[in-house]
Amino acid sequence: AVNSHGSHVTGTVVGLDRLNRDTIGVAFNGMWMGGPSNLGSPSPNPTFQGLLDNLQWALDPDGDPQTADDIPDVINNSWTSGPIDCAFQRSLYEDLFASYDALGIAVVFSAGNSGPGPSTITSPKFLFLDSINIFAVGNVDANFSDIVINPGSSRGPSPCDGTDQERIKPEVVAPGTFIRSAVQGGGYSFFTGTSMAAPHTAGAVLLLKEAFPFLPGKELLNALYQSAVDLGPPGEENIYGRGLIDVFAAYQYLIQQGHTPVPPVDRSRDVLLLDAALSFINCKGAVPLRLLVENGGEDTLQTLDVQFLARLGDLRDTSVATWEGELAPGARQWLDLEELTAPVGEQIEVQIAISNPNGQPDPRHFNNKLKERILVLDTEKVAAGPTEGTQACSGSTVLLESALEVPGTIRWYEQLSGGAPIAEGRSVLLDVPAGQSDLTVYAETEFRAPAGKPMPAEDASILTTRGGLTFDCINPFVLRSVKVYADEGGNRLLRLRIPGSGVVNKVVNVPGPGEHRIPLDIEIEPGTDYELTFFSGKGLRADQRPGQTRYPYLVPGVVSITGSTVSQNLYLYFYDWEIEYIDPCGRTQVSVNIDDAEAAPEAAFTPSDTLIDLALGGQVTFTDASAGAAGWSWDFGDGNTSTEQSPTHTFTDEGIYTVSLKAFNAPGCTDVAQEVVEVVRTSATQGLEPLDDIVRVFPNPTTGMVQVRIVKPLEGRTRLRVVDMLGRQVMPERQLPAGEQRFDLDLSALSEGTYTLILQSAEGRAVKRILRM
């Protein structure tokens, strides 16, 4: 079922939506196999060699001639091939179809959609070895009580030599007009054609096979043929054949021929695997697994075996688990299992099977398996948690830190998925409400990473004006920018072709010759066969060095740059991709145990100055103002620490530093306070007076907009900056004209958290803490 046509056909034969009990297939709950060969072009018009490969494969699917349990009961063929050439088609297929008869396989063909004229039966359906072989099916509209042939349904007689009786086509008809079935990608659609009629007939064969498993396919087809309901002109003719198939009439016909149906399969211990909550991307070989199971048996289900088979090429890894609990007859339940193991690698196929309900075999085992494809990465989630030795107490503040060591952003959430972040930054303070027994938050990492390859030496590149790169997106990412190399400036048109969704065009300006980073800011969703191409404009440089381009270029679990649209020996134009993506391993759960029996200290301190001049020594004293503290742990933000109560520290490098004090009492409860200091290397700060008392900020806390008032007019221009708790500037610097005393400051674009407002003029400096809620 490689596309919507194949999915629709397969769904009509065996389709079943177990979750919604939607029986779209005639023989729902049956099993199907798809031929592995490349048909050369989309169904229903494959190549001859592809067809022969698949038809021969179906005679021995597992490649072991000593086994027979893999041989199909019926083969549905909703395709056509080649010219109307009886001798040529017979030379291709006659021996194959004879082999199918010998093995007991029923073969069903769609008659074709070339009607309504006579002799429009398509190849190879116009062939005949006898009245049953080849079994072609026409298309009738069964949506109304007056069942009539669809005008497009192909008709006989066959163009091949034979008697009038032998040349009658099709053999039977079945519903094929406006048929609802599954389509690729999920969901359903209504298709029309003999491709939809043939699978109705193949499903009917499977139903008869279940009742009469000892009968070969030819006898089951003959039962449908002999019991068909005559439509149109009386008798067999070249529009309806023998008529409309009737499964129950065929069942009765076989009984009348002396065949005894087998009893239905025992369902006293029937357990159904309905769904698996299995993430496509998994990390560090650990695969969390939840299964939705239904007890279709007659007894309460208490135990169940689960097998997890992961296959990567020739490598197989099997895990077995046992579930214990209670599941009443007819009930459904999600079963949570321990993490299973799987080999690390791209596109691992996993098979999940349940068995042995209550320790006994399940006779109805066809509904006990699911197959999925997953990706297992050799990476772990970025670690996050409270600082070592933290014991949080009710009413205190907890310092949470991430171990991220590469470019990226950490956002903190109250839930495992979805929701708005409650804080942002590698180091954040969270208040512990009074009376809370524990605290659970989730850290999400957004990485900034390079992709692709760097530009080669100039003498190894060529100037070209066509083509681009192909790539697959595994996990959503934003393509922020790419680097290009040009011999001259000017506009270029870049084009991103999104498979199945059209194109995105970007006109970009290359300022001049040489290396340039081009912003793109395109959001990329999971999918395959993307193309990023240089569409028009003056040439850009491409890498032509023999043996130096080796696709794919990977960011594991995110993107795979698979090749060039022109030649796999070339790397075209787009170097050093800059991408942003959320950690595919998901959010990291951070749990903080809270001791609500103890009162936490209240951490607080005052720096001797928040603007430190290295020219004057770079020294600052931090005076402890904590209440109820018995010990102190300082982090000055530059890699240095102290355990003194009120330490003096000397900074040696310029920058903005977040200084943290963790105060703890005798029982070990902690509280954290932070202040931001700025370190500069200039004597211009000498003599600056603190202006904190003349600056007012309202409202504070704020949901976005604040009003800043300067009580005493300042002379000259005043610099205004806003930094986060890590000392990073989060808004563009603003210059205030001399004498300005009141202005609005919009913080709505900032995430929730604590920020520092810094005002500095020739007369002094003010630092105000603002809480954005």
mmCIF file of N, CA, C and O in Angstrom, residues 383-388 399-404 412 425-428 590 635 660:
data_model
loop_
_atom_site.group_PDB
_atom_site.id
_atom_site.type_symbol
_atom_site.label_atom_id
_atom_site.label_comp_id
_atom_site.label_asym_id
_atom_site.label_seq_id
_atom_site.Cartn_x
_atom_site.Cartn_y
_atom_site.Cartn_z
ATOM 1 N N ALA A 383 20.388 17.491 30.990
ATOM 2 C CA ALA A 383 20.086 17.386 32.425
ATOM 3 C C ALA A 383 19.722 18.753 33.000
ATOM 4 O O ALA A 383 20.239 19.790 32.588
ATOM 5 N N ALA A 384 18.804 18.737 33.937
ATOM 6 C CA ALA A 384 18.395 19.962 34.616
ATOM 7 C C ALA A 384 17.906 19.602 36.009
ATOM 8 O O ALA A 384 17.395 18.508 36.237
ATOM 9 N N GLY A 385 18.068 20.540 36.937
ATOM 10 C CA GLY A 385 17.592 20.284 38.287
ATOM 11 C C GLY A 385 18.086 21.343 39.245
ATOM 12 O O GLY A 385 18.753 22.297 38.851
ATOM 13 N N PRO A 386 17.760 21.189 40.517
ATOM 14 C CA PRO A 386 18.238 22.145 41.528
ATOM 15 C C PRO A 386 19.735 21.980 41.748
ATOM 16 O O PRO A 386 20.317 20.940 41.442
ATOM 17 N N THR A 387 20.375 23.033 42.257
ATOM 18 C CA THR A 387 21.800 22.958 42.535
ATOM 19 C C THR A 387 22.074 21.892 43.587
ATOM 20 O O THR A 387 21.224 21.588 44.436
ATOM 21 N N GLU A 388 23.256 21.313 43.504
ATOM 22 C CA GLU A 388 23.607 20.214 44.390
ATOM 23 C C GLU A 388 23.511 20.650 45.855
ATOM 24 O O GLU A 388 23.964 21.721 46.239
ATOM 25 N N LEU A 399 16.749 27.425 43.138
ATOM 26 C CA LEU A 399 17.529 27.728 41.946
ATOM 27 C C LEU A 399 17.592 26.480 41.073
ATOM 28 O O LEU A 399 18.123 25.445 41.487
ATOM 29 N N LEU A 400 17.029 26.575 39.864
ATOM 30 C CA LEU A 400 17.068 25.476 38.902
ATOM 31 C C LEU A 400 18.085 25.814 37.824
ATOM 32 O O LEU A 400 18.118 26.938 37.317
ATOM 33 N N GLU A 401 18.897 24.833 37.470
ATOM 34 C CA GLU A 401 19.959 25.057 36.501
ATOM 35 C C GLU A 401 19.977 23.942 35.465
ATOM 36 O O GLU A 401 19.697 22.781 35.776
ATOM 37 N N SER A 402 20.308 24.293 34.226
ATOM 38 C CA SER A 402 20.451 23.323 33.148
ATOM 39 C C SER A 402 21.924 23.103 32.861
ATOM 40 O O SER A 402 22.743 24.017 33.020
ATOM 41 N N ALA A 403 22.255 21.888 32.419
ATOM 42 C CA ALA A 403 23.638 21.552 32.094
ATOM 43 C C ALA A 403 23.958 21.807 30.628
ATOM 44 O O ALA A 403 24.958 21.304 30.119
ATOM 45 N N LEU A 404 23.135 22.565 29.932
ATOM 46 C CA LEU A 404 23.361 22.840 28.507
ATOM 47 C C LEU A 404 24.714 23.511 28.308
ATOM 48 O O LEU A 404 25.003 24.536 28.904
ATOM 49 N N TRP A 412 11.176 26.643 30.810
ATOM 50 C CA TRP A 412 10.673 25.831 31.913
ATOM 51 C C TRP A 412 9.148 25.856 31.885
ATOM 52 O O TRP A 412 8.535 26.901 31.718
ATOM 53 N N GLY A 425 15.698 30.469 30.622
ATOM 54 C CA GLY A 425 17.087 30.689 30.988
ATOM 55 C C GLY A 425 17.714 29.420 31.532
ATOM 56 O O GLY A 425 17.020 28.519 32.015
ATOM 57 N N ARG A 426 19.039 29.333 31.440
ATOM 58 C CA ARG A 426 19.736 28.154 31.956
ATOM 59 C C ARG A 426 19.716 28.110 33.474
ATOM 60 O O ARG A 426 19.907 27.059 34.075
ATOM 61 N N SER A 427 19.517 29.254 34.117
ATOM 62 C CA SER A 427 19.463 29.333 35.565
ATOM 63 C C SER A 427 18.284 30.220 35.941
ATOM 64 O O SER A 427 18.240 31.387 35.553
ATOM 65 N N VAL A 428 17.305 29.650 36.666
ATOM 66 C CA VAL A 428 16.105 30.417 37.016
ATOM 67 C C VAL A 428 15.771 30.205 38.488
ATOM 68 O O VAL A 428 16.119 29.185 39.089
ATOM 69 N N VAL A 590 11.876 17.660 36.165
ATOM 70 C CA VAL A 590 12.680 18.085 37.312
ATOM 71 C C VAL A 590 11.786 18.050 38.542
ATOM 72 O O VAL A 590 10.788 18.781 38.618
ATOM 73 N N ASP A 635 27.889 32.320 44.431
ATOM 74 C CA ASP A 635 28.369 32.090 43.060
ATOM 75 C C ASP A 635 28.414 33.456 42.388
ATOM 76 O O ASP A 635 27.380 34.099 42.203
ATOM 77 N N SER A 660 24.740 34.970 42.726
ATOM 78 C CA SER A 660 23.725 34.214 43.456
ATOM 79 C C SER A 660 24.205 33.923 44.869
ATOM 80 O O SER A 660 25.368 33.585 45.091
#
